[in-house]
Short mmCIF file of C-alpha atoms and ligand atoms in Angstrom, two decimals:
data_model
loop_
_atom_site.label_atom_id
_atom_site.label_comp_id
_atom_site.label_asym_id
_atom_site.label_seq_id
_atom_site.Cartn_x
_atom_site.Cartn_y
_atom_site.Cartn_z
CA UNK A 1 -3.07 -118.94 -93.11
CA UNK A 2 -4.41 -115.61 -91.67
CA UNK A 3 -6.50 -113.44 -94.00
CA UNK A 4 -5.83 -109.62 -93.73
CA UNK A 5 -8.75 -107.57 -92.57
CA UNK A 6 -9.93 -105.75 -95.74
CA UNK A 7 -12.55 -104.07 -97.68
CA UNK A 8 -13.90 -105.63 -100.88
CA UNK A 9 -15.65 -103.38 -103.47
CA UNK A 10 -17.83 -105.29 -105.90
CA UNK A 11 -18.50 -103.32 -109.08
CA UNK A 12 -21.62 -104.56 -110.87
CA UNK A 13 -23.19 -105.50 -107.49
CA UNK A 14 -26.69 -105.45 -108.93
CA UNK A 15 -25.75 -108.05 -111.47
CA UNK A 16 -26.24 -111.72 -111.53
CA UNK A 17 -22.79 -112.88 -110.66
CA UNK A 18 -22.80 -110.96 -107.37
CA UNK A 19 -26.01 -112.55 -106.22
CA UNK A 20 -25.67 -116.01 -107.69
CA UNK A 21 -21.85 -116.54 -106.87
CA UNK A 22 -20.00 -113.88 -105.00
CA UNK A 23 -22.21 -113.16 -102.01
CA UNK A 24 -23.10 -116.93 -101.58
CA UNK A 25 -19.41 -117.87 -101.66
CA UNK A 26 -18.50 -115.08 -99.15
CA UNK A 27 -21.22 -116.45 -96.99
CA UNK A 28 -19.94 -120.02 -97.23
CA UNK A 29 -16.39 -118.77 -96.15
CA UNK A 30 -18.17 -116.97 -93.21
CA UNK A 31 -19.83 -120.32 -92.29
CA UNK A 32 -16.47 -121.98 -92.41
CA UNK A 33 -14.93 -119.25 -90.29
CA UNK A 34 -12.51 -118.32 -93.01
CA UNK A 35 -13.23 -114.60 -93.36
CA UNK A 36 -10.80 -112.10 -91.93
CA UNK A 37 -11.47 -110.69 -88.42
CA UNK A 38 -12.78 -107.39 -90.02
CA UNK A 39 -14.31 -107.28 -93.38
CA UNK A 40 -16.46 -104.82 -95.25
CA UNK A 41 -18.12 -105.99 -98.60
CA UNK A 42 -19.34 -102.93 -100.44
CA UNK A 43 -21.60 -103.44 -103.26
CA UNK A 44 -21.23 -100.69 -105.93
CA UNK A 45 -23.61 -100.12 -108.83
CA UNK A 46 -25.73 -97.37 -110.47
CA UNK A 47 -29.04 -98.51 -109.04
CA UNK A 48 -30.00 -96.48 -105.95
CA UNK A 49 -30.32 -98.82 -102.94
CA UNK A 50 -29.84 -98.05 -99.30
CA UNK A 51 -27.53 -100.43 -97.37
CA UNK A 52 -30.74 -102.13 -95.97
CA UNK A 53 -32.37 -102.59 -99.41
CA UNK A 54 -29.10 -104.07 -100.81
CA UNK A 55 -28.74 -106.45 -97.64
CA UNK A 56 -32.45 -107.51 -98.24
CA UNK A 57 -31.70 -108.51 -101.76
CA UNK A 58 -28.60 -110.47 -100.75
CA UNK A 59 -30.74 -112.13 -97.95
CA UNK A 60 -33.00 -113.40 -100.53
CA UNK A 61 -30.11 -114.60 -102.65
CA UNK A 62 -28.56 -116.30 -99.75
CA UNK A 63 -31.85 -117.87 -98.64
CA UNK A 64 -32.13 -119.39 -102.23
CA UNK A 65 -28.47 -120.49 -102.29
CA UNK A 66 -28.72 -122.08 -98.93
CA UNK A 67 -31.91 -124.00 -99.62
CA UNK A 68 -31.57 -127.56 -98.06
CA UNK A 69 -28.23 -126.74 -96.27
CA UNK A 70 -27.90 -126.66 -92.51
CA UNK A 71 -28.26 -123.05 -91.16
CA UNK A 72 -27.59 -121.58 -87.75
CA UNK A 73 -30.53 -119.27 -86.74
CA UNK A 74 -29.53 -115.62 -87.35
CA UNK A 75 -26.40 -116.52 -89.16
CA UNK A 76 -27.36 -114.95 -92.44
CA UNK A 77 -28.11 -111.65 -90.56
CA UNK A 78 -24.83 -111.85 -88.82
CA UNK A 79 -23.06 -112.19 -92.20
CA UNK A 80 -25.12 -109.42 -93.86
CA UNK A 81 -23.70 -106.95 -91.09
CA UNK A 82 -20.42 -107.02 -93.30
CA UNK A 83 -22.29 -105.84 -96.31
CA UNK A 84 -23.02 -102.14 -97.42
CA UNK A 85 -23.76 -100.42 -100.74
CA UNK A 86 -22.70 -97.40 -102.60
CA UNK A 87 -24.57 -96.00 -105.59
CA UNK A 88 -22.53 -94.25 -108.20
CA UNK A 89 -21.85 -94.21 -112.04
CA UNK A 90 -18.69 -96.26 -112.42
CA UNK A 91 -18.65 -95.13 -116.11
CA UNK A 92 -17.94 -91.46 -114.95
CA UNK A 93 -14.52 -90.56 -113.42
CA UNK A 94 -16.13 -87.55 -111.66
CA UNK A 95 -18.42 -89.80 -109.81
CA UNK A 96 -15.69 -91.79 -108.00
CA UNK A 97 -15.43 -89.33 -105.16
CA UNK A 98 -18.65 -91.05 -103.91
CA UNK A 99 -17.01 -94.39 -103.74
CA UNK A 100 -13.79 -92.91 -102.23
CA UNK A 101 -15.75 -91.19 -99.41
CA UNK A 102 -17.67 -94.29 -98.67
CA UNK A 103 -14.53 -96.38 -98.52
CA UNK A 104 -12.86 -93.84 -96.17
CA UNK A 105 -16.06 -93.70 -94.01
CA UNK A 106 -16.11 -97.39 -93.59
CA UNK A 107 -12.39 -97.83 -93.06
CA UNK A 108 -12.62 -95.35 -90.23
CA UNK A 109 -15.86 -96.66 -88.65
CA UNK A 110 -14.67 -100.18 -88.66
CA UNK A 111 -10.98 -99.39 -88.05
CA UNK A 112 -9.90 -101.29 -91.18
CA UNK A 113 -6.40 -101.38 -92.49
CA UNK A 114 -5.57 -99.70 -95.80
CA UNK A 115 -6.30 -102.84 -97.79
CA UNK A 116 -8.77 -102.76 -100.62
CA UNK A 117 -9.79 -105.35 -103.18
CA UNK A 118 -11.82 -104.27 -106.21
CA UNK A 119 -13.86 -107.03 -107.83
CA UNK A 120 -14.98 -106.14 -111.35
CA UNK A 121 -18.21 -108.16 -111.83
CA UNK A 122 -19.27 -105.80 -114.62
CA UNK A 123 -19.74 -106.01 -118.35
CA UNK A 124 -16.25 -106.53 -119.96
CA UNK A 125 -16.45 -102.94 -121.63
CA UNK A 126 -15.73 -101.66 -118.12
CA UNK A 127 -12.58 -103.79 -117.38
CA UNK A 128 -10.25 -101.00 -118.49
CA UNK A 129 -12.36 -97.99 -117.74
CA UNK A 130 -12.83 -98.85 -114.01
CA UNK A 131 -9.08 -99.19 -113.27
CA UNK A 132 -8.43 -95.95 -115.31
CA UNK A 133 -10.97 -93.96 -113.27
CA UNK A 134 -9.60 -95.54 -110.06
CA UNK A 135 -6.16 -94.21 -111.08
CA UNK A 136 -7.53 -90.81 -112.00
CA UNK A 137 -8.91 -90.60 -108.49
CA UNK A 138 -5.82 -91.83 -106.82
CA UNK A 139 -7.56 -94.93 -105.76
CA UNK A 140 -5.18 -97.61 -107.39
CA UNK A 141 -2.48 -97.40 -104.90
CA UNK A 142 -2.24 -97.83 -101.14
CA UNK A 143 -1.72 -94.77 -99.02
CA UNK A 144 0.65 -96.64 -96.64
CA UNK A 145 3.53 -99.04 -97.14
CA UNK A 146 1.80 -101.87 -95.44
CA UNK A 147 -1.52 -101.39 -97.31
CA UNK A 148 -2.48 -102.86 -100.64
CA UNK A 149 -4.77 -102.58 -103.58
CA UNK A 150 -5.84 -105.68 -105.69
CA UNK A 151 -8.19 -106.05 -108.62
CA UNK A 152 -10.04 -109.15 -109.66
CA UNK A 153 -11.09 -109.21 -113.37
CA UNK A 154 -13.78 -111.61 -114.66
CA UNK A 155 -13.64 -113.30 -117.95
CA UNK A 156 -13.84 -112.70 -120.87
CA UNK A 157 -10.39 -111.19 -120.79
CA UNK A 158 -10.33 -109.57 -124.23
CA UNK A 159 -11.95 -110.93 -127.36
CA UNK A 160 -8.70 -111.46 -129.36
CA UNK A 161 -4.97 -111.39 -128.87
CA UNK A 162 -4.85 -107.67 -129.78
CA UNK A 163 -7.70 -106.71 -127.22
CA UNK A 164 -6.22 -108.97 -124.49
CA UNK A 165 -2.88 -107.25 -125.04
CA UNK A 166 -4.21 -103.86 -124.89
CA UNK A 167 -6.13 -104.80 -121.68
CA UNK A 168 -3.07 -106.17 -120.05
CA UNK A 169 -0.96 -103.26 -121.05
CA UNK A 170 -3.48 -100.92 -119.62
CA UNK A 171 -4.03 -102.76 -116.27
CA UNK A 172 -0.26 -103.11 -115.89
CA UNK A 173 0.22 -99.39 -116.16
CA UNK A 174 -2.27 -98.99 -113.30
CA UNK A 175 -1.59 -101.99 -111.03
CA UNK A 176 1.45 -104.25 -110.58
CA UNK A 177 1.04 -107.71 -112.17
CA UNK A 178 1.00 -109.34 -108.61
CA UNK A 179 -2.06 -107.17 -107.80
CA UNK A 180 -4.06 -108.34 -110.84
CA UNK A 181 -6.17 -111.44 -110.41
CA UNK A 182 -7.60 -112.77 -113.64
CA UNK A 183 -10.26 -115.11 -112.75
CA UNK A 184 -10.97 -118.46 -114.47
CA UNK A 185 -13.45 -120.18 -112.28
CA UNK A 186 -12.52 -123.61 -113.56
CA UNK A 187 -9.19 -123.37 -111.67
CA UNK A 188 -11.26 -122.92 -108.54
CA UNK A 189 -12.89 -126.29 -108.97
CA UNK A 190 -11.66 -128.92 -106.51
CA UNK A 191 -11.46 -131.65 -109.01
CA UNK A 192 -9.23 -129.41 -111.37
CA UNK A 193 -6.77 -128.70 -108.55
CA UNK A 194 -6.63 -132.41 -107.96
CA UNK A 195 -5.20 -132.94 -111.46
CA UNK A 196 -2.06 -131.48 -110.04
CA UNK A 197 -2.09 -133.49 -106.93
CA UNK A 198 -2.93 -136.64 -108.83
CA UNK A 199 0.01 -136.03 -111.27
CA UNK A 200 2.65 -134.65 -108.97
CA UNK A 201 2.09 -136.57 -105.68
CA UNK A 202 1.94 -139.92 -107.13
CA UNK A 203 4.83 -141.85 -108.53
CA UNK A 204 2.88 -144.21 -110.67
CA UNK A 205 1.21 -141.97 -113.22
CA UNK A 206 3.97 -139.54 -114.09
CA UNK A 207 6.25 -142.09 -115.83
CA UNK A 208 3.31 -142.94 -118.23
CA UNK A 209 2.20 -139.39 -118.78
CA UNK A 210 3.84 -138.79 -122.15
CA UNK A 211 3.79 -139.57 -125.84
CA UNK A 212 5.42 -143.02 -125.20
CA UNK A 213 2.35 -144.28 -123.34
CA UNK A 214 -0.50 -141.78 -124.01
CA UNK A 215 -2.52 -142.38 -127.16
CA UNK A 216 -4.76 -139.21 -127.01
CA UNK A 217 -6.26 -136.79 -124.51
CA UNK A 218 -9.84 -135.65 -124.48
CA UNK A 219 -11.30 -132.67 -122.64
CA UNK A 220 -14.98 -132.39 -122.90
CA UNK A 221 -17.39 -129.86 -121.26
CA UNK A 222 -20.94 -130.44 -122.34
CA UNK A 223 -23.87 -128.36 -120.97
CA UNK A 224 -27.62 -128.90 -121.30
CA UNK A 225 -28.71 -125.33 -121.00
CA UNK A 226 -28.72 -122.86 -123.89
CA UNK A 227 -27.67 -119.24 -123.78
CA UNK A 228 -30.74 -118.40 -121.49
CA UNK A 229 -30.87 -114.65 -120.92
CA UNK A 230 -27.22 -114.09 -121.91
CA UNK A 231 -27.92 -113.66 -125.68
CA UNK A 232 -26.27 -110.25 -126.00
CA UNK A 233 -23.10 -111.28 -124.34
CA UNK A 234 -22.92 -114.61 -126.12
CA UNK A 235 -23.49 -113.13 -129.58
CA UNK A 236 -20.14 -111.26 -129.14
CA UNK A 237 -18.48 -114.33 -127.66
CA UNK A 238 -19.58 -117.84 -128.89
CA UNK A 239 -18.23 -121.10 -127.44
CA UNK A 240 -14.67 -120.48 -128.52
CA UNK A 241 -14.31 -117.35 -126.58
CA UNK A 242 -16.70 -118.27 -123.78
CA UNK A 243 -15.27 -121.71 -122.89
CA UNK A 244 -12.33 -122.99 -124.94
CA UNK A 245 -10.02 -119.96 -124.76
CA UNK A 246 -10.21 -119.88 -121.02
CA UNK A 247 -11.66 -122.97 -119.18
CA UNK A 248 -10.67 -125.77 -121.57
CA UNK A 249 -7.25 -124.23 -122.29
CA UNK A 250 -6.54 -124.05 -118.59
CA UNK A 251 -7.49 -127.66 -118.07
CA UNK A 252 -5.26 -128.62 -120.92
CA UNK A 253 -2.54 -126.64 -119.27
CA UNK A 254 -2.91 -128.60 -116.05
CA UNK A 255 -2.96 -132.03 -117.87
CA UNK A 256 0.04 -131.09 -120.09
CA UNK A 257 2.40 -129.00 -117.90
CA UNK A 258 5.66 -130.06 -116.41
CA UNK A 259 6.05 -130.28 -112.63
CA UNK A 260 7.05 -126.96 -111.14
CA UNK A 261 10.05 -127.24 -108.86
CA UNK A 262 8.18 -125.71 -106.09
CA UNK A 263 4.29 -125.19 -105.74
CA UNK A 264 4.11 -121.47 -105.81
CA UNK A 265 2.28 -119.17 -108.18
CA UNK A 266 5.09 -118.07 -110.48
CA UNK A 267 6.78 -121.43 -111.15
CA UNK A 268 3.54 -123.07 -111.72
CA UNK A 269 2.37 -120.31 -114.13
CA UNK A 270 5.69 -120.47 -115.88
CA UNK A 271 4.98 -124.13 -116.80
CA UNK A 272 1.49 -123.38 -118.02
CA UNK A 273 2.65 -120.72 -120.38
CA UNK A 274 5.38 -123.12 -121.78
CA UNK A 275 2.57 -125.51 -122.74
CA UNK A 276 0.54 -122.79 -124.45
CA UNK A 277 3.54 -121.54 -126.35
CA UNK A 278 4.18 -125.10 -127.63
CA UNK A 279 0.83 -125.42 -129.30
CA UNK A 280 1.15 -126.14 -132.89
CA UNK A 281 -0.54 -123.35 -134.80
CA UNK A 282 -2.93 -124.25 -137.50
CA UNK A 283 -2.34 -123.29 -141.07
CA UNK A 284 -5.44 -121.84 -142.49
CA UNK A 285 -6.12 -124.74 -144.75
CA UNK A 286 -6.09 -127.01 -141.73
CA UNK A 287 -8.70 -125.27 -139.70
CA UNK A 288 -11.82 -126.73 -141.26
CA UNK A 289 -10.29 -130.20 -141.02
CA UNK A 290 -9.37 -129.94 -137.24
CA UNK A 291 -11.96 -127.46 -135.87
CA UNK A 292 -15.75 -128.11 -136.11
CA UNK A 293 -18.18 -125.50 -135.15
CA UNK A 294 -21.91 -125.93 -134.58
CA UNK A 295 -24.97 -123.91 -133.60
CA UNK A 296 -28.06 -125.49 -131.90
CA UNK A 297 -31.33 -125.24 -133.78
CA UNK A 298 -33.36 -122.44 -132.26
CA UNK A 299 -30.27 -120.28 -131.20
CA UNK A 300 -31.15 -117.67 -133.75
CA UNK A 301 -34.67 -117.24 -132.07
CA UNK A 302 -33.18 -116.65 -128.52
CA UNK A 303 -33.72 -113.36 -127.09
CA UNK A 304 -31.10 -110.71 -128.17
CA UNK A 305 -29.70 -112.99 -130.71
CA UNK A 306 -29.49 -112.03 -134.57
CA UNK A 307 -31.80 -114.05 -136.73
CA UNK A 308 -28.78 -114.60 -139.04
CA UNK A 309 -26.31 -115.14 -136.31
CA UNK A 310 -23.18 -117.16 -137.23
CA UNK A 311 -22.08 -117.50 -133.48
CA UNK A 312 -21.05 -120.98 -132.63
CA UNK A 313 -22.57 -122.75 -129.63
CA UNK A 314 -20.48 -125.88 -130.09
CA UNK A 315 -16.73 -126.41 -130.88
CA UNK A 316 -14.81 -129.61 -131.24
CA UNK A 317 -11.07 -129.43 -132.06
CA UNK A 318 -7.97 -131.55 -132.50
CA UNK A 319 -4.42 -130.13 -131.95
CA UNK A 320 -0.96 -131.11 -131.05
CA UNK A 321 1.58 -129.81 -128.41
CA UNK A 322 4.95 -129.70 -130.04
CA UNK A 323 7.17 -130.53 -127.24
CA UNK A 324 9.15 -133.64 -126.02
CA UNK A 325 6.37 -134.84 -123.68
CA UNK A 326 3.56 -134.56 -126.19
CA UNK A 327 5.01 -134.66 -129.56
CA UNK A 328 2.46 -136.64 -131.95
CA UNK A 329 -0.36 -137.01 -129.29
CA UNK A 330 -3.61 -135.58 -130.42
CA UNK A 331 -5.60 -133.47 -127.90
CA UNK A 332 -9.30 -133.33 -128.50
CA UNK A 333 -11.17 -130.42 -126.96
CA UNK A 334 -14.99 -130.09 -127.19
CA UNK A 335 -17.70 -128.04 -125.62
CA UNK A 336 -21.26 -127.01 -126.49
CA UNK A 337 -24.57 -125.77 -125.15
CA UNK A 338 -27.83 -127.62 -125.30
CA UNK A 339 -26.14 -131.02 -125.57
CA UNK A 340 -27.63 -134.27 -124.23
CA UNK A 341 -25.90 -134.12 -120.84
CA UNK A 342 -24.22 -131.67 -118.42
CA UNK A 343 -20.77 -133.26 -117.94
CA UNK A 344 -17.06 -132.12 -117.73
CA UNK A 345 -14.42 -134.65 -117.91
CA UNK A 346 -10.88 -135.40 -119.06
CA UNK A 347 -9.83 -138.76 -120.46
CA UNK A 348 -6.35 -139.83 -120.88
CA UNK A 349 -6.37 -142.71 -123.40
CA UNK A 350 -3.26 -144.98 -122.97
CA UNK A 351 -1.69 -146.89 -125.79
CA UNK A 352 -2.67 -150.49 -126.18
CA UNK A 353 -0.21 -153.40 -125.54
CA UNK A 354 1.95 -154.08 -128.64
CA UNK A 355 0.01 -157.24 -129.57
CA UNK A 356 -3.40 -158.49 -128.68
CA UNK A 357 -3.55 -162.02 -127.29
CA UNK A 358 -7.14 -162.08 -126.06
CA UNK A 359 -10.46 -161.68 -127.79
CA UNK A 360 -12.44 -158.66 -126.68
CA UNK A 361 -9.20 -156.78 -125.91
CA UNK A 362 -9.18 -153.09 -126.83
CA UNK A 363 -12.55 -153.07 -128.48
CA UNK A 364 -12.90 -149.42 -127.58
CA UNK A 365 -10.59 -146.45 -128.02
CA UNK A 366 -7.94 -147.85 -125.66
CA UNK A 367 -7.95 -150.48 -122.95
CA UNK A 368 -6.65 -148.23 -120.37
CA UNK A 369 -8.17 -144.87 -119.76
CA UNK A 370 -7.83 -142.59 -116.82
CA UNK A 371 -11.03 -140.54 -116.48
CA UNK A 372 -11.10 -137.40 -114.43
CA UNK A 373 -14.77 -136.50 -113.80
CA UNK A 374 -14.84 -132.75 -113.17
CA UNK A 375 -18.53 -132.54 -112.70
CA UNK A 376 -21.01 -133.87 -111.93
CA UNK A 377 -20.23 -137.12 -110.00
CA UNK A 378 -16.69 -135.76 -109.26
CA UNK A 379 -14.24 -138.58 -109.33
CA UNK A 380 -11.27 -140.38 -110.93
CA UNK A 381 -11.65 -143.85 -112.62
CA UNK A 382 -8.99 -146.02 -114.18
CA UNK A 383 -10.18 -148.50 -116.84
CA UNK A 384 -8.43 -151.85 -117.69
CA UNK A 385 -9.21 -155.21 -119.12
CA UNK A 386 -9.75 -158.40 -116.97
CA UNK A 387 -10.61 -161.86 -117.86
CA UNK A 388 -14.27 -162.84 -117.72
CA UNK A 389 -14.87 -165.81 -115.35
CA UNK A 390 -15.08 -169.17 -117.08
CA UNK A 391 -13.61 -170.87 -120.05
CA UNK A 392 -11.34 -169.23 -122.57
CA UNK A 393 -9.80 -165.80 -122.19
CA UNK A 394 -12.45 -163.29 -122.93
CA UNK A 395 -11.45 -159.79 -121.92
CA UNK A 396 -13.81 -157.45 -120.26
CA UNK A 397 -13.18 -153.77 -119.45
CA UNK A 398 -13.48 -153.00 -115.78
CA UNK A 399 -12.79 -149.85 -113.80
CA UNK A 400 -11.52 -148.81 -110.51
CA UNK A 401 -13.40 -145.82 -109.22
CA UNK A 402 -12.83 -143.08 -106.84
CA UNK A 403 -15.75 -140.81 -106.08
CA UNK A 404 -15.46 -137.58 -104.07
CA UNK A 405 -18.71 -138.42 -102.43
CA UNK A 406 -17.04 -141.44 -100.81
CA UNK A 407 -15.10 -138.95 -98.69
CA UNK A 408 -18.46 -138.42 -96.92
CA UNK A 409 -18.69 -135.27 -94.80
CA UNK A 410 -15.89 -133.59 -96.96
CA UNK A 411 -17.41 -130.35 -98.28
CA UNK A 412 -16.64 -129.51 -101.91
CA UNK A 413 -16.41 -125.78 -102.05
CA UNK A 414 -17.74 -123.86 -104.95
CA UNK A 415 -15.03 -122.62 -107.26
CA UNK A 416 -15.57 -118.95 -106.29
CA UNK A 417 -15.11 -119.71 -102.61
CA UNK A 418 -11.56 -120.98 -103.21
CA UNK A 419 -10.65 -118.29 -105.54
CA UNK A 420 -12.09 -115.39 -103.51
CA UNK A 421 -10.23 -116.63 -100.52
CA UNK A 422 -7.01 -116.98 -102.37
CA UNK A 423 -7.30 -113.46 -103.64
CA UNK A 424 -8.07 -112.15 -100.13
CA UNK A 425 -4.87 -114.08 -99.12
CA UNK A 426 -2.85 -112.60 -101.89
CA UNK A 427 -2.19 -116.01 -103.56
CA UNK A 428 -2.47 -115.85 -107.41
CA UNK A 429 -1.55 -119.58 -108.03
CA UNK A 430 -4.95 -120.40 -109.43
CA UNK A 431 -5.30 -117.12 -111.35
CA UNK A 432 -4.35 -116.68 -115.07
CA UNK A 433 -1.13 -114.71 -115.88
CA UNK A 434 -0.98 -112.10 -118.76
CA UNK A 435 1.62 -114.18 -120.66
CA UNK A 436 -0.55 -117.31 -120.64
CA UNK A 437 -3.65 -115.47 -121.62
CA UNK A 438 -1.96 -113.93 -124.46
CA UNK A 439 -0.37 -117.16 -125.59
CA UNK A 440 -3.86 -118.84 -125.72
CA UNK A 441 -5.26 -116.01 -127.74
CA UNK A 442 -2.40 -116.35 -130.21
CA UNK A 443 -3.35 -119.89 -130.74
CA UNK A 444 -7.17 -119.21 -130.94
CA UNK A 445 -7.05 -116.01 -133.07
CA UNK A 446 -6.35 -117.51 -136.46
CA UNK A 447 -9.51 -119.89 -135.97
CA UNK A 448 -11.69 -117.01 -135.13
CA UNK A 449 -10.39 -114.92 -138.09
CA UNK A 450 -11.09 -117.84 -140.34
CA UNK A 451 -14.58 -118.27 -139.08
CA UNK A 452 -15.14 -114.55 -139.60
CA UNK A 453 -14.23 -114.90 -143.20
CA UNK A 454 -16.26 -118.00 -143.76
CA UNK A 455 -19.58 -116.49 -142.54
CA UNK A 456 -21.95 -119.45 -142.06
CA UNK A 457 -19.99 -121.79 -144.28
CA UNK A 458 -19.00 -124.87 -142.22
CA UNK A 459 -21.18 -123.83 -139.40
CA UNK A 460 -23.09 -127.02 -138.75
CA UNK A 461 -26.58 -126.98 -137.00
CA UNK A 462 -27.46 -129.52 -134.43
CA UNK A 463 -30.54 -130.60 -132.55
CA UNK A 464 -30.81 -129.72 -129.03
CA UNK A 465 -30.35 -132.69 -126.68
CA UNK A 466 -27.93 -134.45 -129.01
CA UNK A 467 -24.16 -134.80 -128.83
CA UNK A 468 -23.53 -131.98 -131.28
CA UNK A 469 -23.34 -131.67 -135.11
CA UNK A 470 -22.61 -135.00 -136.86
CA UNK A 471 -19.76 -133.38 -138.56
CA UNK A 472 -17.75 -133.64 -135.16
CA UNK A 473 -17.23 -137.29 -135.94
CA UNK A 474 -14.05 -137.31 -137.86
CA UNK A 475 -12.40 -135.43 -134.78
CA UNK A 476 -13.47 -138.13 -132.30
CA UNK A 477 -10.79 -140.49 -131.12
CA UNK A 478 -11.28 -143.51 -133.44
CA UNK A 479 -11.64 -146.90 -131.95
CA UNK A 480 -8.72 -149.14 -132.72
CA UNK A 481 -9.43 -152.25 -134.74
CA UNK A 482 -9.12 -155.31 -132.77
CA UNK A 483 -6.58 -157.75 -133.93
CA UNK A 484 -6.74 -160.73 -131.77
CA UNK A 485 -3.96 -163.41 -132.22
CA UNK A 486 -5.42 -166.18 -130.11
CA UNK A 487 -8.89 -167.44 -130.70
C1 BG6 B 1 -18.92 -119.67 -117.88
C2 BG6 B 1 -19.48 -119.51 -119.19
O1 BG6 B 1 -17.67 -119.17 -117.66
O2 BG6 B 1 -18.83 -120.97 -117.47
C3 BG6 B 1 -20.85 -120.04 -119.32
O3 BG6 B 1 -19.61 -118.05 -119.48
C4 BG6 B 1 -20.87 -121.53 -118.91
O4 BG6 B 1 -21.43 -119.99 -120.68
C5 BG6 B 1 -20.17 -121.72 -117.49
O5 BG6 B 1 -22.14 -122.08 -118.73
C6 BG6 B 1 -19.95 -123.11 -117.20
O6 BG6 B 1 -19.41 -123.18 -115.82
P1 BG6 B 1 -19.71 -124.55 -115.00
O7 BG6 B 1 -18.96 -124.19 -113.84
O8 BG6 B 1 -21.23 -124.61 -114.89
O9 BG6 B 1 -19.13 -125.65 -115.76
#
């Protein structure tokens, strides 16, 4: 598909996301010849840089992100030609003329069409102000019928149902819903998109993908790093807002949704919102029994973290989706920082056979598991029991593994590459829609409110490098007892 020539403005261009993800992803697209014929990427931030200084910073970022990769000589410089910079205060409406003038200057010089994408890589407090100031300066609508304006908003999208609704309302008064791209980088991950293909392009899984055959579903994202230098952001966020409300909920949506009739943005997003709306809300007395929160030891001493902080760095929760497909099947979600390993995976535990004939059968959670390894060691494996060679009928669990690395030479793009390209193409399939976001906040809000009331009660400490607080245990999928009929 052809990408329109366009101009991309990156607000917050002196920040971490721009240098670590956005510019490197655009460069990868350039390497793969996926960028439009004419492109201008305009960094915008308060810091005073000349175009040259900004390009030099990005050159360093690219040299770092490209370490160990194959590079054509001079290719980074060729890419940097696309980049320029404008210094202005995005928190002051009266300063936007500088941005407007620079856009016009570049559009004229490069003969670009009237197509502009705004990427808000700024602190979240700016997510409603920047669109408002763009509107006040007449920059939210295209000047020609064939032109367009689009806006990409980073997470966190609100901090509660109320704030997410207010932000949606404001954005939708400035841009059309189809012009708003709410990014959740998990949806850009190749392995996450493959959940849809695995489910909806194979006849063998879907008949089993329901309460008749599935015992439970686990979605786990564990990280080894702590909050690093993001203490200030994280204090206002915590694991629930930082990971569960968006990334893990979206993964759950892909696992639990019905097949859309066609693979297009709206039908697919219609199915996701149906899942979120079917989540069984917790009654307040159920929250502590079904949602465990933890904080790693040493978190309160991290930079910009309060010494009495009650922010959670770990969450494990169990819930149900009250619909015909999933009624009665527990879903377990967990995520945490400073755990023992960096790993994101989804496990579908299938029900056991109605009776156990063999010894060793079903000694774990379930005999048959489908594991989708999102990262690292991206792959899919199916576990089942087979007879151990020799006398008797001793069962051993074996697995059939597919690893992405076996598709050697196939390049696994970074999530941001895919998502940036989609937005440039005008495809919002892998972006979150306002109603889904609101539905997921609606589910999460009572938990956050309950925690706010509880202070540090039921906030469990855990030692860095472990699997999380020991109190997570009752929420884990419990191994089934082995009842063997033949000995
Ligand atoms: C981000 C969170 O959205 O996702 C971070 O803000 C987290 O706290 C990161 O570390 C995890 O992403 P990934 O792609 O490394 O799993």
